[in-house]
């Protein structure tokens, strides 16, 4: 306890001294890349309050960098363009392998679960009945909804199907509602966030095992004191911070650990299911 | 048949011009507003409907361009956002997206909580033929998702394009727009109505300003004669109207000036007539009254209007035609006016026939055809009555028993200006000796300066006062003068005179003084009397009670009336029922003997008197007769007991002597009987002797006792020797050596007392036993005393017997076997108490009795005898 206090005090002194240096030299800038799940405007609306809060706390200037689609985004983080990046779990593995990105925080409330839904009135009761049918997915490399789900369907359930990538989770669910796909892959969070009238017409057929949710990662070139400051700032028990992080799908931010949270994904060999160049 | 239109027009034409203008303006405004309003409403509704159609068509074109790409990509999420944005627009009720082949891809409809979206499967609709369709409240606008137009060209709806690429249908309601248009029209109409109303009101005000002054001038002109001199103020009006007003004002003032001059003359004359104190009557040549002033009404008691027309002779005796002419003919002739004035005193008749004296002045107006004579009548009743009353008051004051004098307050030192005969009689001065002098003529040495100062202060302050002064008559004789002084004020409130009324109250004061002295004496007697008195007044209220009365019955309650006292007093009685009510006791005036239990047991003698001296008072008289009744009772009881005790041995003597006289007995028997007679005779003798001793002691209370200092031992030894009889076994064990005590005593009486006590000791020891005697000194209540104890071992007494042993004739031995009179111990106590001593007994039944005689020790140590009285 005493040691922890000493450590906290030292960190605080470091942060203060760094902050003082930064003030004398002017705040240095960091770039943040966010996986393009939402339109750029929506991404900015959700993330700007968070970056401003971190900037005030850690005396840094964080600038958002937008990507029009996933391939562009992947290309950027694989090239180490972002100082900070918010990625899906498989992207986390890719970024770590490619550039040594370190996960700082992730949501600790619910694990990331992929769901497979069918129409409420559909006669399909088992996964095997989906063989030969069309299944809608948001994107080929979406981790929970597509990548992880397709790997499990094929590898563990031996289901052969035709994937139809329809850009978004909402489109995937609506394709099932409209009868244009027998099933759709998504994640539990987006499924529960759907409009009631859509959700009432769907039925969950299958759920993947839980995986650690999207992490906020930092490039190893970023000073550890800054990384620690960001981690401590986002994980502090404060209603204000909780409100901000809820908007970026981290209701309860906790400190992330690559070895514990994301390294197990390496064993799944998801590379086989990655579609390079896909949006 | 009258044409109603014509009649109405005529009626309207007769209305004031202002009303006509207002009515025509109002009707015109209503007609114009109705026509314009109805046309504008129709146009406005049509415009709202057309705008809605244009808006819906334009919206469908814009939405089609946005939705085209997502439709091709089946991006339902984007389409859903678009559709929901459209539904949120005002008036949009539903949006339907149809893909090529006329199959519905998505349809959304406005709902209460936002919108609902449906994705029907394989639902198809017909291809629309025109860009829009509309009904009463809705418009359906259609737009193909793609148009084959060049840049800058307007997209025109073509059914074949819609069928090929799909289309969007927007259903829009324009009922809200129509309602809003209607609402706007109503608001505008109301505002227009209000504006026109305000304009008409302004017009009305203007017309009032224009026509109002003309109406006022007309009314003013009509009222000009009734209100001359009044001026009209033109607040507003045209130049012509103001000139007309000025002309009318000038005319009004001219008329007013002339009328005022005339009225002033009439008013002056009227005022003279109305305020005249004398009656002024106008009489025609035929003798009838033509006019009368208010004074005539007041004097004759007949209203003015009722006098007019009646003959003058009805009110004034002899004033008929000939009488009037004669009075004028005999009147005085005045050269200045060349006319005659008749003056005469006659009797007039008032309403009701009462005659009263009047003075009449009669003048003639020859030229007046209406009124020929003017008659001025002056009522002489008050003058004559005042003269009579003045005479009466003067006589009354002269005849008054009290002396009355008047002093002049305006002069110093206020001299007498009038004195009546009684004043002269009381003071002894003649009127001429009084008048001109002041009150000091009556003062003398004993006249109290304080009373005079009080009188002076009262006079100075203008008040009135009654005071009794010690004054002196002319010859110097003192008398008590009850003087009452009252001021007399004039009309201004100023004191002009003082009325002095005097009364000789010397006799009254002397009687009052005597009465006070007598009352004081009676009160002292009343208070000191041992008998109780209580006096109740005529109404039964307690007036007074003396201390003895309160001592007998206790404190009388404060609320006590005679009736309540009677009830309360009966509660004090031992037997309330035997106590007669006071009302009954008053009637027979008999004395009552009443025993009361509270506040202390007493026997009271009550006597009641009423109407003493005619004042109606009730006097209760109570006398305490407790002691007297008790003495009477004791005497009666003693006599009865003594007679009984005397009769018993006498009966025995008489019985045995009678037997000896009439029968023969042997000698022994005779001797025995004679011994009995002798014994009873001796007993009788002793009884009588003791009675005589008691009687003597009681009667003389020790005055015959020769009390001197004696050695107690000598007295005791004499008594013991006197009773000792060794043969009979009567021996007294005297405790030796006896103390040498010197007591104050009558030796003979003390010896008699000791003998009685020793005799009793032997008598009540029938079975023998030791009788012993012991002498000792002791203290009683702080004084040295000698005690002689005589004890026996006889039968003794019970506590009850012991408690009664000093009663006269009481015998502890009720059997009669022990001889005795029952007076011995009582005699011993009487002797002891006369010596300031006492005798006490203590006894135990069956064991014996101890009698103790206590005697006071003598202060002297010598044996020189000293008498008790010394």
PDB file of N, CA, C and O in Angstrom, chain B residues 652-700:
ATOM      1  N   UNK B 652     -88.882   5.105 110.092  1.00  0.00           N
ATOM      2  CA  UNK B 652     -88.529   4.024 110.997  1.00  0.00           C
ATOM      3  C   UNK B 652     -88.916   4.389 112.437  1.00  0.00           C
ATOM      4  O   UNK B 652     -89.487   3.575 113.171  1.00  0.00           O
ATOM      5  N   UNK B 653     -88.631   5.630 112.820  1.00  0.00           N
ATOM      6  CA  UNK B 653     -88.957   6.092 114.191  1.00  0.00           C
ATOM      7  C   UNK B 653     -90.456   6.037 114.413  1.00  0.00           C
ATOM      8  O   UNK B 653     -90.942   5.504 115.410  1.00  0.00           O
ATOM      9  N   UNK B 654     -91.167   6.594 113.441  1.00  0.00           N
ATOM     10  CA  UNK B 654     -92.634   6.629 113.589  1.00  0.00           C
ATOM     11  C   UNK B 654     -93.196   5.206 113.625  1.00  0.00           C
ATOM     12  O   UNK B 654     -94.107   4.909 114.405  1.00  0.00           O
ATOM     13  N   UNK B 655     -92.640   4.330 112.809  1.00  0.00           N
ATOM     14  CA  UNK B 655     -93.166   2.941 112.751  1.00  0.00           C
ATOM     15  C   UNK B 655     -92.962   2.222 114.079  1.00  0.00           C
ATOM     16  O   UNK B 655     -93.928   1.624 114.627  1.00  0.00           O
ATOM     17  N   UNK B 656     -91.759   2.311 114.631  1.00  0.00           N
ATOM     18  CA  UNK B 656     -91.488   1.608 115.890  1.00  0.00           C
ATOM     19  C   UNK B 656     -92.239   2.229 117.052  1.00  0.00           C
ATOM     20  O   UNK B 656     -92.784   1.500 117.881  1.00  0.00           O
ATOM     21  N   UNK B 657     -92.311   3.545 117.116  1.00  0.00           N
ATOM     22  CA  UNK B 657     -93.064   4.175 118.221  1.00  0.00           C
ATOM     23  C   UNK B 657     -94.536   3.832 118.132  1.00  0.00           C
ATOM     24  O   UNK B 657     -95.215   3.632 119.145  1.00  0.00           O
ATOM     25  N   UNK B 658     -95.044   3.773 116.880  1.00  0.00           N
ATOM     26  CA  UNK B 658     -96.465   3.386 116.717  1.00  0.00           C
ATOM     27  C   UNK B 658     -96.693   1.968 117.196  1.00  0.00           C
ATOM     28  O   UNK B 658     -97.696   1.676 117.859  1.00  0.00           O
ATOM     29  N   UNK B 659     -95.746   1.077 116.954  1.00  0.00           N
ATOM     30  CA  UNK B 659     -95.874  -0.308 117.421  1.00  0.00           C
ATOM     31  C   UNK B 659     -95.824  -0.365 118.937  1.00  0.00           C
ATOM     32  O   UNK B 659     -96.634  -1.068 119.564  1.00  0.00           O
ATOM     33  N   UNK B 660     -94.918   0.433 119.487  1.00  0.00           N
ATOM     34  CA  UNK B 660     -94.806   0.424 120.960  1.00  0.00           C
ATOM     35  C   UNK B 660     -96.054   1.000 121.590  1.00  0.00           C
ATOM     36  O   UNK B 660     -96.463   0.571 122.687  1.00  0.00           O
ATOM     37  N   UNK B 661     -96.699   1.924 120.956  1.00  0.00           N
ATOM     38  CA  UNK B 661     -97.905   2.541 121.503  1.00  0.00           C
ATOM     39  C   UNK B 661     -99.112   1.597 121.409  1.00  0.00           C
ATOM     40  O   UNK B 661     -99.966   1.583 122.290  1.00  0.00           O
ATOM     41  N   UNK B 662     -99.183   0.870 120.386  1.00  0.00           N
ATOM     42  CA  UNK B 662    -100.418   0.097 120.170  1.00  0.00           C
ATOM     43  C   UNK B 662    -100.275  -1.374 120.462  1.00  0.00           C
ATOM     44  O   UNK B 662    -101.250  -2.078 120.517  1.00  0.00           O
ATOM     45  N   UNK B 663     -99.087  -1.829 120.661  1.00  0.00           N
ATOM     46  CA  UNK B 663     -98.923  -3.245 120.959  1.00  0.00           C
ATOM     47  C   UNK B 663     -98.060  -3.410 122.195  1.00  0.00           C
ATOM     48  O   UNK B 663     -97.315  -2.513 122.585  1.00  0.00           O
ATOM     49  N   UNK B 664     -98.152  -4.633 122.761  1.00  0.00           N
ATOM     50  CA  UNK B 664     -97.354  -4.925 123.936  1.00  0.00           C
ATOM     51  C   UNK B 664     -96.238  -5.862 123.569  1.00  0.00           C
ATOM     52  O   UNK B 664     -96.465  -6.893 122.962  1.00  0.00           O
ATOM     53  N   UNK B 665     -95.048  -5.483 123.983  1.00  0.00           N
ATOM     54  CA  UNK B 665     -93.873  -6.296 123.702  1.00  0.00           C
ATOM     55  C   UNK B 665     -93.125  -6.517 125.001  1.00  0.00           C
ATOM     56  O   UNK B 665     -93.273  -5.757 125.971  1.00  0.00           O
ATOM     57  N   UNK B 666     -92.394  -7.608 124.983  1.00  0.00           N
ATOM     58  CA  UNK B 666     -91.610  -7.825 126.196  1.00  0.00           C
ATOM     59  C   UNK B 666     -90.507  -6.781 126.299  1.00  0.00           C
ATOM     60  O   UNK B 666     -90.246  -6.002 125.364  1.00  0.00           O
ATOM     61  N   UNK B 667     -89.890  -6.803 127.436  1.00  0.00           N
ATOM     62  CA  UNK B 667     -88.960  -5.710 127.742  1.00  0.00           C
ATOM     63  C   UNK B 667     -87.743  -5.716 126.792  1.00  0.00           C
ATOM     64  O   UNK B 667     -87.295  -4.668 126.320  1.00  0.00           O
ATOM     65  N   UNK B 668     -87.301  -6.932 126.554  1.00  0.00           N
ATOM     66  CA  UNK B 668     -86.121  -7.007 125.644  1.00  0.00           C
ATOM     67  C   UNK B 668     -86.426  -6.497 124.236  1.00  0.00           C
ATOM     68  O   UNK B 668     -85.669  -5.762 123.639  1.00  0.00           O
ATOM     69  N   UNK B 669     -87.627  -6.932 123.868  1.00  0.00           N
ATOM     70  CA  UNK B 669     -88.040  -6.487 122.519  1.00  0.00           C
ATOM     71  C   UNK B 669     -88.230  -4.986 122.485  1.00  0.00           C
ATOM     72  O   UNK B 669     -87.836  -4.302 121.537  1.00  0.00           O
ATOM     73  N   UNK B 670     -88.844  -4.477 123.509  1.00  0.00           N
ATOM     74  CA  UNK B 670     -89.050  -3.024 123.577  1.00  0.00           C
ATOM     75  C   UNK B 670     -87.710  -2.290 123.554  1.00  0.00           C
ATOM     76  O   UNK B 670     -87.551  -1.258 122.889  1.00  0.00           O
ATOM     77  N   UNK B 671     -86.782  -2.874 124.342  1.00  0.00           N
ATOM     78  CA  UNK B 671     -85.470  -2.239 124.407  1.00  0.00           C
ATOM     79  C   UNK B 671     -84.786  -2.236 123.028  1.00  0.00           C
ATOM     80  O   UNK B 671     -84.209  -1.230 122.584  1.00  0.00           O
ATOM     81  N   UNK B 672     -84.969  -3.347 122.419  1.00  0.00           N
ATOM     82  CA  UNK B 672     -84.379  -3.435 121.060  1.00  0.00           C
ATOM     83  C   UNK B 672     -84.998  -2.414 120.113  1.00  0.00           C
ATOM     84  O   UNK B 672     -84.309  -1.722 119.340  1.00  0.00           O
ATOM     85  N   UNK B 673     -86.340  -2.312 120.191  1.00  0.00           N
ATOM     86  CA  UNK B 673     -87.048  -1.367 119.313  1.00  0.00           C
ATOM     87  C   UNK B 673     -86.680   0.073 119.656  1.00  0.00           C
ATOM     88  O   UNK B 673     -86.504   0.917 118.764  1.00  0.00           O
ATOM     89  N   UNK B 674     -86.569   0.338 120.946  1.00  0.00           N
ATOM     90  CA  UNK B 674     -86.203   1.697 121.339  1.00  0.00           C
ATOM     91  C   UNK B 674     -84.770   2.021 120.886  1.00  0.00           C
ATOM     92  O   UNK B 674     -84.476   3.163 120.488  1.00  0.00           O
ATOM     93  N   UNK B 675     -83.900   1.020 120.957  1.00  0.00           N
ATOM     94  CA  UNK B 675     -82.524   1.253 120.467  1.00  0.00           C
ATOM     95  C   UNK B 675     -82.516   1.621 118.966  1.00  0.00           C
ATOM     96  O   UNK B 675     -81.776   2.498 118.512  1.00  0.00           O
ATOM     97  N   UNK B 676     -83.388   0.945 118.280  1.00  0.00           N
ATOM     98  CA  UNK B 676     -83.497   1.276 116.828  1.00  0.00           C
ATOM     99  C   UNK B 676     -83.974   2.700 116.633  1.00  0.00           C
ATOM    100  O   UNK B 676     -83.452   3.460 115.782  1.00  0.00           O
ATOM    101  N   UNK B 677     -85.043   3.048 117.477  1.00  0.00           N
ATOM    102  CA  UNK B 677     -85.569   4.411 117.369  1.00  0.00           C
ATOM    103  C   UNK B 677     -84.455   5.412 117.693  1.00  0.00           C
ATOM    104  O   UNK B 677     -84.303   6.428 117.017  1.00  0.00           O
ATOM    105  N   UNK B 678     -83.699   5.056 118.736  1.00  0.00           N
ATOM    106  CA  UNK B 678     -82.614   5.977 119.118  1.00  0.00           C
ATOM    107  C   UNK B 678     -81.568   6.114 117.998  1.00  0.00           C
ATOM    108  O   UNK B 678     -81.103   7.211 117.674  1.00  0.00           O
ATOM    109  N   UNK B 679     -81.218   4.975 117.408  1.00  0.00           N
ATOM    110  CA  UNK B 679     -80.211   5.009 116.341  1.00  0.00           C
ATOM    111  C   UNK B 679     -80.679   5.856 115.143  1.00  0.00           C
ATOM    112  O   UNK B 679     -79.945   6.656 114.598  1.00  0.00           O
ATOM    113  N   UNK B 680     -81.971   5.622 114.785  1.00  0.00           N
ATOM    114  CA  UNK B 680     -82.499   6.397 113.641  1.00  0.00           C
ATOM    115  C   UNK B 680     -82.578   7.874 113.963  1.00  0.00           C
ATOM    116  O   UNK B 680     -82.386   8.740 113.124  1.00  0.00           O
ATOM    117  N   UNK B 681     -82.924   8.145 115.250  1.00  0.00           N
ATOM    118  CA  UNK B 681     -82.987   9.549 115.668  1.00  0.00           C
ATOM    119  C   UNK B 681     -81.611  10.185 115.609  1.00  0.00           C
ATOM    120  O   UNK B 681     -81.487  11.341 115.174  1.00  0.00           O
ATOM    121  N   UNK B 682     -80.610   9.400 116.077  1.00  0.00           N
ATOM    122  CA  UNK B 682     -79.236   9.927 115.997  1.00  0.00           C
ATOM    123  C   UNK B 682     -78.840  10.208 114.547  1.00  0.00           C
ATOM    124  O   UNK B 682     -78.241  11.245 114.223  1.00  0.00           O
ATOM    125  N   UNK B 683     -79.176   9.254 113.694  1.00  0.00           N
ATOM    126  CA  UNK B 683     -78.868   9.444 112.250  1.00  0.00           C
ATOM    127  C   UNK B 683     -79.520  10.704 111.696  1.00  0.00           C
ATOM    128  O   UNK B 683     -78.911  11.496 110.971  1.00  0.00           O
ATOM    129  N   UNK B 684     -80.781  10.851 112.133  1.00  0.00           N
ATOM    130  CA  UNK B 684     -81.535  12.028 111.673  1.00  0.00           C
ATOM    131  C   UNK B 684     -80.873  13.308 112.173  1.00  0.00           C
ATOM    132  O   UNK B 684     -80.746  14.304 111.437  1.00  0.00           O
ATOM    133  N   UNK B 685     -80.412  13.226 113.406  1.00  0.00           N
ATOM    134  CA  UNK B 685     -79.763  14.401 113.992  1.00  0.00           C
ATOM    135  C   UNK B 685     -78.464  14.729 113.221  1.00  0.00           C
ATOM    136  O   UNK B 685     -78.202  15.891 112.895  1.00  0.00           O
ATOM    137  N   UNK B 686     -77.678  13.652 112.988  1.00  0.00           N
ATOM    138  CA  UNK B 686     -76.426  13.874 112.236  1.00  0.00           C
ATOM    139  C   UNK B 686     -76.692  14.469 110.854  1.00  0.00           C
ATOM    140  O   UNK B 686     -75.981  15.352 110.375  1.00  0.00           O
ATOM    141  N   UNK B 687     -77.722  13.921 110.249  1.00  0.00           N
ATOM    142  CA  UNK B 687     -78.087  14.402 108.901  1.00  0.00           C
ATOM    143  C   UNK B 687     -78.422  15.886 108.922  1.00  0.00           C
ATOM    144  O   UNK B 687     -77.943  16.683 108.102  1.00  0.00           O
ATOM    145  N   UNK B 688     -79.260  16.229 109.897  1.00  0.00           N
ATOM    146  CA  UNK B 688     -79.671  17.633 109.995  1.00  0.00           C
ATOM    147  C   UNK B 688     -78.454  18.503 110.305  1.00  0.00           C
ATOM    148  O   UNK B 688     -78.303  19.603 109.767  1.00  0.00           O
ATOM    149  N   UNK B 689     -77.582  17.953 111.238  1.00  0.00           N
ATOM    150  CA  UNK B 689     -76.407  18.746 111.601  1.00  0.00           C
ATOM    151  C   UNK B 689     -75.502  19.002 110.390  1.00  0.00           C
ATOM    152  O   UNK B 689     -75.023  20.108 110.146  1.00  0.00           O
ATOM    153  N   UNK B 690     -75.281  17.939 109.602  1.00  0.00           N
ATOM    154  CA  UNK B 690     -74.415  18.101 108.420  1.00  0.00           C
ATOM    155  C   UNK B 690     -75.042  19.004 107.378  1.00  0.00           C
ATOM    156  O   UNK B 690     -74.367  19.797 106.714  1.00  0.00           O
ATOM    157  N   UNK B 691     -76.375  18.899 107.263  1.00  0.00           N
ATOM    158  CA  UNK B 691     -77.070  19.809 106.342  1.00  0.00           C
ATOM    159  C   UNK B 691     -76.898  21.252 106.786  1.00  0.00           C
ATOM    160  O   UNK B 691     -76.670  22.152 105.973  1.00  0.00           O
ATOM    161  N   UNK B 692     -77.024  21.428 108.099  1.00  0.00           N
ATOM    162  CA  UNK B 692     -76.872  22.779 108.621  1.00  0.00           C
ATOM    163  C   UNK B 692     -75.439  23.280 108.401  1.00  0.00           C
ATOM    164  O   UNK B 692     -75.233  24.449 108.020  1.00  0.00           O
ATOM    165  N   UNK B 693     -74.461  22.337 108.624  1.00  0.00           N
ATOM    166  CA  UNK B 693     -73.062  22.741 108.400  1.00  0.00           C
ATOM    167  C   UNK B 693     -72.842  23.158 106.936  1.00  0.00           C
ATOM    168  O   UNK B 693     -72.232  24.188 106.632  1.00  0.00           O
ATOM    169  N   UNK B 694     -73.340  22.319 106.050  1.00  0.00           N
ATOM    170  CA  UNK B 694     -73.193  22.619 104.620  1.00  0.00           C
ATOM    171  C   UNK B 694     -73.856  23.939 104.259  1.00  0.00           C
ATOM    172  O   UNK B 694     -73.298  24.774 103.546  1.00  0.00           O
ATOM    173  N   UNK B 695     -75.066  24.094 104.773  1.00  0.00           N
ATOM    174  CA  UNK B 695     -75.831  25.295 104.463  1.00  0.00           C
ATOM    175  C   UNK B 695     -75.085  26.530 104.976  1.00  0.00           C
ATOM    176  O   UNK B 695     -74.996  27.534 104.281  1.00  0.00           O
ATOM    177  N   UNK B 696     -74.548  26.373 106.153  1.00  0.00           N
ATOM    178  CA  UNK B 696     -73.839  27.505 106.727  1.00  0.00           C
ATOM    179  C   UNK B 696     -72.585  27.837 105.911  1.00  0.00           C
ATOM    180  O   UNK B 696     -72.308  28.996 105.618  1.00  0.00           O
ATOM    181  N   UNK B 697     -71.852  26.773 105.586  1.00  0.00           N
ATOM    182  CA  UNK B 697     -70.618  27.017 104.808  1.00  0.00           C
ATOM    183  C   UNK B 697     -70.937  27.674 103.466  1.00  0.00           C
ATOM    184  O   UNK B 697     -70.295  28.634 103.032  1.00  0.00           O
ATOM    185  N   UNK B 698     -71.956  27.142 102.833  1.00  0.00           N
ATOM    186  CA  UNK B 698     -72.323  27.706 101.511  1.00  0.00           C
ATOM    187  C   UNK B 698     -72.806  29.142 101.626  1.00  0.00           C
ATOM    188  O   UNK B 698     -72.495  29.987 100.803  1.00  0.00           O
ATOM    189  N   UNK B 699     -73.601  29.352 102.679  1.00  0.00           N
ATOM    190  CA  UNK B 699     -74.184  30.677 102.825  1.00  0.00           C
ATOM    191  C   UNK B 699     -73.116  31.705 103.185  1.00  0.00           C
ATOM    192  O   UNK B 699     -73.111  32.807 102.668  1.00  0.00           O
ATOM    193  N   UNK B 700     -72.199  31.326 104.015  1.00  0.00           N
ATOM    194  CA  UNK B 700     -71.256  32.319 104.531  1.00  0.00           C
ATOM    195  C   UNK B 700     -69.911  32.257 103.813  1.00  0.00           C
ATOM    196  O   UNK B 700     -69.086  33.147 103.966  1.00  0.00           O
TER     197      UNK B 700
END
